[in-house]
Coordinates of C-alpha atoms and ligand atoms in Angstrom, one line a residue:
X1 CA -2.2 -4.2 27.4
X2 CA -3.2 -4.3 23.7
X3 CA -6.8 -3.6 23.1
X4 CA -8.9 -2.0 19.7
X5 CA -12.0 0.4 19.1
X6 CA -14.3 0.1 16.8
X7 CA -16.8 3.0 16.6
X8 CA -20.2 2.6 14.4
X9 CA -23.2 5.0 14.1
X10 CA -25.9 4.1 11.7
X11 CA -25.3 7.2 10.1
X12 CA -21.7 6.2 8.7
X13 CA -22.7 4.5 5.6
X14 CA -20.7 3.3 3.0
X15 CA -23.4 1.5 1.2
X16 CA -25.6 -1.1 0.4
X17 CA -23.8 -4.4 0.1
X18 CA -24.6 -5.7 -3.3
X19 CA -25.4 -9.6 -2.3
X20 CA -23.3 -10.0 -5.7
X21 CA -19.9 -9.4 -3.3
X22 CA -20.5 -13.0 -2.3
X23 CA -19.9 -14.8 -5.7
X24 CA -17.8 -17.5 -7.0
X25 CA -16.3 -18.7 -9.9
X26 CA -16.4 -22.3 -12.1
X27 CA -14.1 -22.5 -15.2
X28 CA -13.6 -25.8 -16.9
X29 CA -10.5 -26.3 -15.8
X30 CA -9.2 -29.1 -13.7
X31 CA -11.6 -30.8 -11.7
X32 CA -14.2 -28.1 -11.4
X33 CA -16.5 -29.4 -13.4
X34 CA -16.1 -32.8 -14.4
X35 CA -15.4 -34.5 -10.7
X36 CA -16.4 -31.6 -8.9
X37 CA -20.0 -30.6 -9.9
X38 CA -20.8 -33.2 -12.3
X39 CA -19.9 -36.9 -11.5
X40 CA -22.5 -39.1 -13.2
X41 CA -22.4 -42.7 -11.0
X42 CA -21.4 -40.8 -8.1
X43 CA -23.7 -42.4 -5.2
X44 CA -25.1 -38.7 -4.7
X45 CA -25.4 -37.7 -8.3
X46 CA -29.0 -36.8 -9.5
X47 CA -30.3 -38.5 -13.2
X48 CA -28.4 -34.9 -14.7
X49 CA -25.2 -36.5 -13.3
X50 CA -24.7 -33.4 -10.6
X51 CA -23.4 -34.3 -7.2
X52 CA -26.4 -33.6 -4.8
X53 CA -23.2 -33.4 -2.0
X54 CA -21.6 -31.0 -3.3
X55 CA -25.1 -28.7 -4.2
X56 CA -25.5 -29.0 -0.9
X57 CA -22.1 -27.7 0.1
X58 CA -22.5 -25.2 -2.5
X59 CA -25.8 -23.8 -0.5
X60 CA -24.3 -23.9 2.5
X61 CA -22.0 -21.2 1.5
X62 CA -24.8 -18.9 -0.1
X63 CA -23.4 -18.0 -3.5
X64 CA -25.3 -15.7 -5.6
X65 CA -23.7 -15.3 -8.8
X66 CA -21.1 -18.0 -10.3
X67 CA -18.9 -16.6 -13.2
X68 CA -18.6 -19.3 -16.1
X69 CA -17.4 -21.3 -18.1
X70 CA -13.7 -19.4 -17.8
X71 CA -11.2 -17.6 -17.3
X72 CA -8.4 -18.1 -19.2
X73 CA -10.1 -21.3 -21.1
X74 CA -13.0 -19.2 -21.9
X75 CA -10.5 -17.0 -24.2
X76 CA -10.3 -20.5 -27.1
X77 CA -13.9 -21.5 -26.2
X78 CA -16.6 -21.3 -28.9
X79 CA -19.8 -21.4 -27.0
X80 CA -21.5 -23.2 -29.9
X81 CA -19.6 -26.5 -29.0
X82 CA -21.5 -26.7 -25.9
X83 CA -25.0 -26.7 -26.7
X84 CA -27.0 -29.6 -28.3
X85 CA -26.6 -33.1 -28.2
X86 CA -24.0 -34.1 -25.8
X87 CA -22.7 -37.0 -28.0
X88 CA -22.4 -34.6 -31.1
X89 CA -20.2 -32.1 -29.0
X90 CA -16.8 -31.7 -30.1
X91 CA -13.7 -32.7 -28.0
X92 CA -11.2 -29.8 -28.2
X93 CA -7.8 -29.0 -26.7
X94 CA -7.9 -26.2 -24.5
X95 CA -4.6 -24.0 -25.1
X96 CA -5.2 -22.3 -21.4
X97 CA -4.6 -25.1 -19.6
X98 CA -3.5 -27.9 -21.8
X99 CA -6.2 -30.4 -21.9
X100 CA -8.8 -31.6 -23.8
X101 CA -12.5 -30.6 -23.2
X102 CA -15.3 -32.8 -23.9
X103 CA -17.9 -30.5 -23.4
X104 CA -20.1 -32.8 -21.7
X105 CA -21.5 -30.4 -19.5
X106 CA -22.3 -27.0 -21.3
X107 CA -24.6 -24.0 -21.2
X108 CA -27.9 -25.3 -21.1
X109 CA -26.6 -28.2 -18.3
X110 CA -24.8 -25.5 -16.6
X111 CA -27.6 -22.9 -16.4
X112 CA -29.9 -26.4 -14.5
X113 CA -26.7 -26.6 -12.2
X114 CA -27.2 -23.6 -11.2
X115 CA -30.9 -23.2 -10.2
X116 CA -30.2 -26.3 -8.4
X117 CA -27.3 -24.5 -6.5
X118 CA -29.7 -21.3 -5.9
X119 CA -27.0 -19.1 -7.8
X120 CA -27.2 -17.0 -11.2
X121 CA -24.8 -17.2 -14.0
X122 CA -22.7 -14.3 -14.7
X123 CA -21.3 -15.3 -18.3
X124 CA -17.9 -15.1 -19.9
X125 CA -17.6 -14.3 -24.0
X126 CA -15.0 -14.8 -25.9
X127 CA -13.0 -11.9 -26.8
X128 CA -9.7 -13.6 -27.7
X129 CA -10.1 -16.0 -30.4
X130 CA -13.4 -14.4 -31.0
X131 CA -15.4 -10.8 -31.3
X132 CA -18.5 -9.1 -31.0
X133 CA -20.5 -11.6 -33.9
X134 CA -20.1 -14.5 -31.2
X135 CA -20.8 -12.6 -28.0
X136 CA -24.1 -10.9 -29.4
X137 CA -25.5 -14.5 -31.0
X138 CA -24.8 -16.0 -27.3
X139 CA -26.9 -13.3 -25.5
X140 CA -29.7 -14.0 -28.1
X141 CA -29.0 -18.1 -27.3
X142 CA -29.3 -17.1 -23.8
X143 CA -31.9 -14.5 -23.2
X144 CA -33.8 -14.0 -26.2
X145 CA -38.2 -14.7 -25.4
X146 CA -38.1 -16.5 -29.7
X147 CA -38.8 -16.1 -32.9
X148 CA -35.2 -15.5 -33.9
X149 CA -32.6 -18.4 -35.2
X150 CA -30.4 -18.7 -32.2
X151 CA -33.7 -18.0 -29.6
X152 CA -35.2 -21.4 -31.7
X153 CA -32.5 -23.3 -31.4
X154 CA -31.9 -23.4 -27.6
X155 CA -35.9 -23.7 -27.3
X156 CA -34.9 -26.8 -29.9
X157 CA -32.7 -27.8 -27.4
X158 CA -35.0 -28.0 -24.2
X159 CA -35.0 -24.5 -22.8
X160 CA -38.1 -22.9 -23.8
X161 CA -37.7 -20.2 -21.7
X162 CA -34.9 -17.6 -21.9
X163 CA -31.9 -18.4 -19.2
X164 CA -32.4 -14.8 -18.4
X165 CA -28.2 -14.2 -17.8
X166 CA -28.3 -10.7 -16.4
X167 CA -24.4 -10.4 -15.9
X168 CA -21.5 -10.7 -18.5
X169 CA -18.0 -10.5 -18.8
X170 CA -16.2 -9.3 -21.8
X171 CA -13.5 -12.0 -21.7
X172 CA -11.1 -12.4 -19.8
X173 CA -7.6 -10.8 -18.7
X174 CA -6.9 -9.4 -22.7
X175 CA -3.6 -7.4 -21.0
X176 CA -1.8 -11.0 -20.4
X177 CA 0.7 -12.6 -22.3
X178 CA -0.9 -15.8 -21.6
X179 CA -4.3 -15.2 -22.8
X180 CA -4.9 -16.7 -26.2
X181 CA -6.1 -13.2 -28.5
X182 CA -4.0 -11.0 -26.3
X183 CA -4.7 -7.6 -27.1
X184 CA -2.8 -3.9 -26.3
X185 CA -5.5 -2.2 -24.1
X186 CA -6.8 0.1 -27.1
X187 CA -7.4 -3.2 -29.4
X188 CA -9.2 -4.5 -26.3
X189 CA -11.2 -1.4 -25.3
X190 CA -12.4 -0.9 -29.1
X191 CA -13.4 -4.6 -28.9
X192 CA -15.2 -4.8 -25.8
X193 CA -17.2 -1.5 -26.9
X194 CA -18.2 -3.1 -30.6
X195 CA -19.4 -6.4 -28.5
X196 CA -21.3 -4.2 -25.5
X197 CA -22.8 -2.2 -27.8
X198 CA -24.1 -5.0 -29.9
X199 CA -24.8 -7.3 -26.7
X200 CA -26.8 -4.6 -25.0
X201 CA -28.9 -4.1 -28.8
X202 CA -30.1 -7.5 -28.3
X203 CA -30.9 -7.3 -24.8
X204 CA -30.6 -4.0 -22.9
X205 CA -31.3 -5.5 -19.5
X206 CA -27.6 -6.6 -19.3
X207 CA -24.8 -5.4 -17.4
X208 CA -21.4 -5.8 -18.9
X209 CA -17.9 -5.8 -16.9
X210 CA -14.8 -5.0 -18.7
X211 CA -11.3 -6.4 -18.4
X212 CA -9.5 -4.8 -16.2
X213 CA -5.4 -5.6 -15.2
X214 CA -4.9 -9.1 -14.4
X215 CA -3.2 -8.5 -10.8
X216 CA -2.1 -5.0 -9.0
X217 CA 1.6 -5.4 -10.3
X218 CA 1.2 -6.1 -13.7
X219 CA 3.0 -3.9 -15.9
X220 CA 0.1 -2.3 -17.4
X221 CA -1.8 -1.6 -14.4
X222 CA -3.2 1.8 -14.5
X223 CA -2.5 3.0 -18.2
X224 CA -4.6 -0.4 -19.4
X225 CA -7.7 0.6 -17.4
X226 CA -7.7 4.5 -18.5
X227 CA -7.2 3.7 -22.4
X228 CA -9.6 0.3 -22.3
X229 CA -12.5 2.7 -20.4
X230 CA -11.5 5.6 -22.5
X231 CA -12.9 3.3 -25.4
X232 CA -16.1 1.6 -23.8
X233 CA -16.2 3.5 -20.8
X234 CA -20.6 4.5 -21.6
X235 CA -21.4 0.8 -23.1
X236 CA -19.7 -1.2 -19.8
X237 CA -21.0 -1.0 -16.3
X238 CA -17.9 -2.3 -14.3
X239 CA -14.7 -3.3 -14.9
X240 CA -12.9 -6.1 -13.6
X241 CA -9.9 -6.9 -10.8
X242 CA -8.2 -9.9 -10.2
X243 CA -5.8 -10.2 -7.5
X244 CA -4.0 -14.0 -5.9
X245 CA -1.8 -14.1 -3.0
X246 CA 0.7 -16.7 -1.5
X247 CA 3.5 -17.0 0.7
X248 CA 6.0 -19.4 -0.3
X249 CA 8.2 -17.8 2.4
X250 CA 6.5 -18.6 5.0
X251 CA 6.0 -14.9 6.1
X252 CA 2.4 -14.8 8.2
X253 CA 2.6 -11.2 9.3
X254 CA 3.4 -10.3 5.1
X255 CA 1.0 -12.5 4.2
X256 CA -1.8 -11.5 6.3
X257 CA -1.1 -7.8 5.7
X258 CA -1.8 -8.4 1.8
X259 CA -5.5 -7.5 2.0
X260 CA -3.6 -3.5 2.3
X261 CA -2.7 -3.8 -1.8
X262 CA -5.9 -5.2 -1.7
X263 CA -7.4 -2.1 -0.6
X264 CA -4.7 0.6 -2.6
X265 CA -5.7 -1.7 -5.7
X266 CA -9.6 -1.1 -5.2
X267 CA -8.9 2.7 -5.1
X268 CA -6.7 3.1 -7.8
X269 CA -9.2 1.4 -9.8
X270 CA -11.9 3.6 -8.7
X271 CA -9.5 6.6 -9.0
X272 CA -8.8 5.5 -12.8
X273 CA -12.7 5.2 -13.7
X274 CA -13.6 8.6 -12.0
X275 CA -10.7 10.0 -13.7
X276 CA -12.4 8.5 -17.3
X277 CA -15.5 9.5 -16.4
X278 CA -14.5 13.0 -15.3
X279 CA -13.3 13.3 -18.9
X280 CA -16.2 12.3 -20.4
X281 CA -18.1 14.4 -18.5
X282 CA -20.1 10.9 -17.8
X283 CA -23.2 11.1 -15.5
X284 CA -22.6 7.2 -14.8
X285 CA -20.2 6.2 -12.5
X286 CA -18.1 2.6 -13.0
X287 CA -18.5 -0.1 -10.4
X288 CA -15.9 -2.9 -9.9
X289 CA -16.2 -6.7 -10.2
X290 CA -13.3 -8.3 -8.4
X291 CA -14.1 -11.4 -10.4
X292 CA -11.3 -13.0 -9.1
X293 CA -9.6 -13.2 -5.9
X294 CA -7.6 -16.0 -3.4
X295 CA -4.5 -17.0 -2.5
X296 CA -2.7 -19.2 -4.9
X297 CA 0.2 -20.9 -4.9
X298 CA -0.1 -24.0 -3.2
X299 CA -0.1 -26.7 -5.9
X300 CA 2.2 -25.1 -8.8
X301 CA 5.0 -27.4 -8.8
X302 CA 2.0 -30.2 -8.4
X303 CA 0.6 -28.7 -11.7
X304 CA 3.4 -29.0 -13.6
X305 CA 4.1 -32.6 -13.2
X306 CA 0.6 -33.4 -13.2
X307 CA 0.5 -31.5 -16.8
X308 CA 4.5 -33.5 -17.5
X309 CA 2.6 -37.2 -17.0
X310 CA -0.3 -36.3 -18.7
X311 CA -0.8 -33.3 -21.3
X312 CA -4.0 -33.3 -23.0
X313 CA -5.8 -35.5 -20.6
X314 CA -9.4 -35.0 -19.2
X315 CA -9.9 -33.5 -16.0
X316 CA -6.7 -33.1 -14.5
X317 CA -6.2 -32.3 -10.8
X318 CA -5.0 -28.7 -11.8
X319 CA -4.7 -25.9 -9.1
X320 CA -5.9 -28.0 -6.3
X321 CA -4.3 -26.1 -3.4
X322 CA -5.1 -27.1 0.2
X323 CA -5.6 -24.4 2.3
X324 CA -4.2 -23.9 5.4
X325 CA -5.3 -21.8 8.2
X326 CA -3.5 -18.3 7.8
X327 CA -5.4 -18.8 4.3
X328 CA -8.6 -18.7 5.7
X329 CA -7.4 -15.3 7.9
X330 CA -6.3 -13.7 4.6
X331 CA -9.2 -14.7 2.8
X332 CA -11.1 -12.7 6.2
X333 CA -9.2 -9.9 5.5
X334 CA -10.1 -9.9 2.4
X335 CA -13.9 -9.8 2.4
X336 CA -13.8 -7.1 5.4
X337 CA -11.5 -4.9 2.7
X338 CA -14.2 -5.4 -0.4
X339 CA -16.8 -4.6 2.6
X340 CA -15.2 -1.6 3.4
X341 CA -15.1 -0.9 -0.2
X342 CA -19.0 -1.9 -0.6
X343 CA -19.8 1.6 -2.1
X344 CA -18.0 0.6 -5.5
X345 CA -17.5 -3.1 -5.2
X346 CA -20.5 -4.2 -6.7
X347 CA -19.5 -8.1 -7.7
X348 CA -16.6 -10.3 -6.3
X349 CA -16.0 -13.8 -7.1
X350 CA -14.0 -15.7 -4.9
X351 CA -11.9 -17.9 -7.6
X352 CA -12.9 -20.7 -7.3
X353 CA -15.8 -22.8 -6.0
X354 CA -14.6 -26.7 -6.6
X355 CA -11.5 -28.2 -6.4
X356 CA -9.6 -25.4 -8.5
X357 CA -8.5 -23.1 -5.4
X358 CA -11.6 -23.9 -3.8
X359 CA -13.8 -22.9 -0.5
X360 CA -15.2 -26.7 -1.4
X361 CA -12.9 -30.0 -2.2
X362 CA -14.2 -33.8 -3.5
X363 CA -12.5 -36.7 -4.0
X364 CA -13.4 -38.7 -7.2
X365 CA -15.9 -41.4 -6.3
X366 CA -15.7 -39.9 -2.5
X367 CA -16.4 -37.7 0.1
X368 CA -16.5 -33.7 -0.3
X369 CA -15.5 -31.6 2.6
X370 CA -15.0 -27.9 3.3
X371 CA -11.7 -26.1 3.4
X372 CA -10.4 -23.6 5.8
X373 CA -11.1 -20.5 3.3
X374 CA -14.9 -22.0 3.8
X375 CA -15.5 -20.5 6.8
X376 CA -14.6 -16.9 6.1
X377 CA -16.6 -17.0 2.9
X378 CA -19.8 -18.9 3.9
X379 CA -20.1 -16.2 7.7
X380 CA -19.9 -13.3 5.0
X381 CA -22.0 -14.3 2.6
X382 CA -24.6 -15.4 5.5
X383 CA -24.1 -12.1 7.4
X384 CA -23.0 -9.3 5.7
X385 CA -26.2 -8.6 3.7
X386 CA -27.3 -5.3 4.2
X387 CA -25.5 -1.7 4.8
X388 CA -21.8 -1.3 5.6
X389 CA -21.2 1.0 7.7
X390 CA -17.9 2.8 8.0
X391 CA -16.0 1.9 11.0
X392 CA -14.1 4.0 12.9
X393 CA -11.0 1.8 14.3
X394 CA -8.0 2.4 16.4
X395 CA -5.6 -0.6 16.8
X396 CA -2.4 -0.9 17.5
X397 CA -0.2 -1.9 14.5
X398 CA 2.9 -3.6 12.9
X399 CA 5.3 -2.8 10.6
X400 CA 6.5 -5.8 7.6
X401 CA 8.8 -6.1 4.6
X402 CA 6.2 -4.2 2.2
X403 CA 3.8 -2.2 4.6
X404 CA 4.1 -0.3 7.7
X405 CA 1.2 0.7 10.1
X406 CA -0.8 -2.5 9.5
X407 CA -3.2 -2.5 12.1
X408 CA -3.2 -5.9 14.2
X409 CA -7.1 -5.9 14.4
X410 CA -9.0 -5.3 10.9
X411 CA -12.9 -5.2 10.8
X412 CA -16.0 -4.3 9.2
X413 CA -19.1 -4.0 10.0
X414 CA -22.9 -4.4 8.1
X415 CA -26.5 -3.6 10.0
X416 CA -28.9 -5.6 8.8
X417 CA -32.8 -4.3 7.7
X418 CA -33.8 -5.7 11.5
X419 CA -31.5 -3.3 13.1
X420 CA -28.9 -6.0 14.2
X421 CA -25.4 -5.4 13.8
X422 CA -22.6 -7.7 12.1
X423 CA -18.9 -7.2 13.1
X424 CA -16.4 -9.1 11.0
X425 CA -12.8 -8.7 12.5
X426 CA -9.4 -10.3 12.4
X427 CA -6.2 -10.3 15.1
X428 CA -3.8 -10.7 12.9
X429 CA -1.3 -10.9 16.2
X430 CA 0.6 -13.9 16.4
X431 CA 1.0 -14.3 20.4
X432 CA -1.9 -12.4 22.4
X433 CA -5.7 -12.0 22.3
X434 CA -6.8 -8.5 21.4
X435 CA -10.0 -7.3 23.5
X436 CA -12.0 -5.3 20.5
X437 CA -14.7 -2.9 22.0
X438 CA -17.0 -1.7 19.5
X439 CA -18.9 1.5 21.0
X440 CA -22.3 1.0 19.3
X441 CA -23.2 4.7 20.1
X442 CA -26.2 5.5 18.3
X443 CA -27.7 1.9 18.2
X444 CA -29.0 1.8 21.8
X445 CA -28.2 -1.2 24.1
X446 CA -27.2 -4.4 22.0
X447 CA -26.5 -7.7 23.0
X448 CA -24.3 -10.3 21.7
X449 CA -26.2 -12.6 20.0
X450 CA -23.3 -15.0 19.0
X451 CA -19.6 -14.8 18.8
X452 CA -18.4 -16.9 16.1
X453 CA -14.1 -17.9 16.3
X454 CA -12.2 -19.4 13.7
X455 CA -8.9 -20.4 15.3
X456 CA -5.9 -23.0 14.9
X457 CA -2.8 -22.7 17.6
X458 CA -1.0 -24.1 13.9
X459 CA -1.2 -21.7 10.9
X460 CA -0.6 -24.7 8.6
X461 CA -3.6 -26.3 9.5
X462 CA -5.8 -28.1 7.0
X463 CA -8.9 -29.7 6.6
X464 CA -8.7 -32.9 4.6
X465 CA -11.1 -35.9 4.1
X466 CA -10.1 -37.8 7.1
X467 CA -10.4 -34.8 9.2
X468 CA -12.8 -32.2 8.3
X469 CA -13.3 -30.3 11.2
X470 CA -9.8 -29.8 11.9
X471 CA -9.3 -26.1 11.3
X472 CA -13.5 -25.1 11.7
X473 CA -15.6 -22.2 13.6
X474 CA -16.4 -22.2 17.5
X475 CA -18.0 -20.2 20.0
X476 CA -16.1 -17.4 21.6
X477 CA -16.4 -17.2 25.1
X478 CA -16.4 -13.9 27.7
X479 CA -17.7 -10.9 25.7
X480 CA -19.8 -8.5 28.0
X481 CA -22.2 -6.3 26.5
X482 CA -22.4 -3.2 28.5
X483 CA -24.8 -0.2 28.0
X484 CA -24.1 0.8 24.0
X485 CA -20.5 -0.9 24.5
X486 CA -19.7 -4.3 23.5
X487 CA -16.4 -5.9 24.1
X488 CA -15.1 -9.4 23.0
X489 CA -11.7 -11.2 23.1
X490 CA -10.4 -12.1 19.6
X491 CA -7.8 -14.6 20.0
X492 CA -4.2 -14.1 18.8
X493 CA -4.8 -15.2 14.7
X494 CA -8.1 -15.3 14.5
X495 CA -11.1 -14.5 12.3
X496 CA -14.4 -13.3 14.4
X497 CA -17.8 -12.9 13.7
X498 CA -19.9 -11.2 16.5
X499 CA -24.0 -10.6 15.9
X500 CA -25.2 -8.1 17.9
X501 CA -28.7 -7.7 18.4
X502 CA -30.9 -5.1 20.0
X503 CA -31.5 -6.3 23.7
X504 CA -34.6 -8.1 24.0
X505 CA -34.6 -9.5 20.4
X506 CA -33.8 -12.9 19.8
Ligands
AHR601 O1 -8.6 -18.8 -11.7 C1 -7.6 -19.4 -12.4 C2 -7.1 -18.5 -13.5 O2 -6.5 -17.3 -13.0 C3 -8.1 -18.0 -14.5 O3 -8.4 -18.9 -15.5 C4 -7.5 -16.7 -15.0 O4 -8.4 -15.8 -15.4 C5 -6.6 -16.3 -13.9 O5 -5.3 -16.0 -14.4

């Protein structure tokens, strides 16, 4: 009979977990922000036009940091065009996506979204169509007490007090053909250093991410991270991954084994900026922000003939995939890799938060309801605060098209500041139940507090309007906590959540 270990001490620790791994992304693209977020006349939305539904969705899941306003769109943006009076705003065609942006909703209205949310902002400049003159007057807009000419102005325009952004991107994927400004990774690198260095003059309490690759297999990967970090490598504190899956074959054991390039991708990266700082004889060491990451590929032929019947127009349904089950155990696998990784991933944004391949969906005048990549995300975020440890596992394994030795039961594992103990594990087995016994050695006797299942007999499975609940967390039943042992049954394809706590504790 199959069966897995998972062995934890207290004293195997990878790291803190940087609350930051739980972030999320809105870029105004599609109907992210205009119909997701902000839907003035919506029965729920407040006198700012924000859809109190969808804040409360938004809470639910417990996102710390959103990264704004883009992504590829942020690349043509001039951050000047959304701040003042909404009806003097300029309408402009964004060349990322091929639409026009009103700018209705912009910094200062973003920035109120988001204390409403309970999230911070983590803000992208403009390094494509722009430079270091733009990105250093925004961090004055933004974070500056007064008394200067850009500080005035937003304290003209409402805000007296600073928005206090603490987190910035340097744009956004400068190695891509597709990004307006592309750049060759020393134009970016000298860039990003000229704007970080100027960025962190006006306000020193920032942190900065530089572009990294835009996936694992772009053809730059590697030599674009050395030569950009070679440039800006002491003004930067991380530097960013993005990474999107699919599986438009069909191919669940492939797919679900993706979160291993995941995991070769992370420690590459941190290979790369050891290597630079080894060089530079640097005393700091890089962290990563995986500011992107999902599976994607759902609605691309939809996005084409949406973009075919209506190029230029407002608020497209762009990117709207719906999310099937086997989504929600990659996306799992996922968040147990950057766990395992929780040493140098410092800032992850799952891309993205409404209706653009997103954890949350609405319908225009309608309901909003969660989708099957919810789950994974919202049990994370709610239960891996704390200190990863490093889990020692043995499960039997499978071999695929593009990896062998996967093992059929992934987990991680955080203890909390109360002693308990979070295990996070998938079966990624398509036919039996796997019993996972975690030897809890060190931590005394522990009992199971909860056992949290995400299972669907259908890995197609959505969640839609109509039926919300269709693919959406249960109890597990039958795990037996036995002297520092703990054993529970994960389902065949399932994502698990089991909180332990010390016996006697509620
Ligand atoms: O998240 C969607 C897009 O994916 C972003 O705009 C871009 O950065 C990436 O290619």
């Amino acid at each position: 009979m199959k069966k897995a270990v998972m062995i934890l001490d207290k004293d195997f620790a990878i790291g803190t977990v940087d609350p930051r791994m739980y972030g999320s992304f809105i870029e105004h693209l599609g109907r992210a922000v205009y119909g997701g977020i902000y839907e003035p006349g919506h029965p729920t939305a407040d006198k700012n036009g924000f859809r109190q539904d969808v804040i409360e969705k938004v809470r639910q899941l417990g996102i710390p940091v959103v990264r704004y306003p883009g992504g590829n769109f942020v690349s043509g943006f001039n951050w000047e065009d959304s701040i003042g009076p909404k009806e003097q705003r300029p309408k402009r065609l964004d060349l990322a996506w091929g639409t026009t942006e009103t700018n209705e909703v912009g910094l200062h209205e973003f920035a109120e979204w988001a204390k409403k949310a309970g999230t911070e902002v983590m803000y992208a400049v403009n390094l494509g169509t722009r430079g270091a003159d733009a990105a250093r007057n925004v961090v004055e807009y933004c974070n500056h007490p007064g008394g200067s000419a850009w500080s005035d102005l937003r304290i003209r325009n409402g805000a007296k007090k600073p928005f206090g952004i603490k987190l910035w991107c340097l744009g956004n994927e400068m190695d891509g053909p597709w990004q307006m400004g592309q750049k060759t990774a020393y134009e970016y690198g000298r860039a990003a250093n000229e704007a970080a260095k100027m960025m962190k003059w006006v306000d020193p309490s920032i942190e900065l991410v530089a572009c990294g690759s835009s996936a694992h297999d772009s053809p730059t990967f590697g030599s674009w991270e050395y030569e950009v970090l070679d440039q800006c490598y002491s003004n930067v504190d991380y530097v960013s991954l993005h990474r999107y899956y699919g599986n438009p074959t069909g191919d669940t054991p492939g797919f679900l084994a993706r979160s291993m390039d995941l995991d070769a991708f992370i420690k590459e990266v941190v290979a790369i900026c050891d290597a630079v700082g080894g060089k530079k004889h640097a005393k700091k060491k890089l962290n990563l922000s995986f500011d992107e990451w999902n599976v994607w590929y759902h609605s691309n032929q939809q996005d084409q003939e949406v973009l075919k019947a209506d190029k230029w127009g407002r608020a497209l349904p762009l990117l709207e995939d719906v999310y099937n089950f086997e989504d929600a155990l990659l996306a799992g696998a996922i968040l147990i890799t950057f766990l395992k990784n929780a040493d140098r991933v410092k800032v992850a944004c799952l891309a993205q938060l409404v209706n653009v391949i997103a954890p949350i969906m609405t319908r225009n005048g309608g309901g909003v309801w969660a989708q099957t990549i919810f789950w994974p995300m919202m049990h994370a975020s709610r239960y891996g605060r704390g200190t990863s440890l490093r889990p020692i596992i043995s499960s039997p394994v499978y071999d695929c098209g593009d990896y062998e030795n996967v093992p059929l039961v992934d987990g991680a594992a955080v203890m909390g500041d109360d002693g308990s103990v979070t295990v996070f594990a998938v079966n990624r087995d398509l036919k039996d139940a796997i019993p996972l016994e975690c030897d809890l050695r060190a931590f005394g006797n522990m009992k199971i507090a909860e056992h949290i299942v995400l299972h669907h007999d259908d890995v197609k499975a959505v969640n839609t309007e109509e039926h919300p609940d269709e693919v959406a967390p249960r109890k597990g039943r039958g795990g037996k906590a036995d002297g520092g042992k703990v054993t529970v049954r994960l389902p065949a394809l399932s994502w698990n959540v089991i909180r332990l706590t010390k016996e006697g504790k509620a």
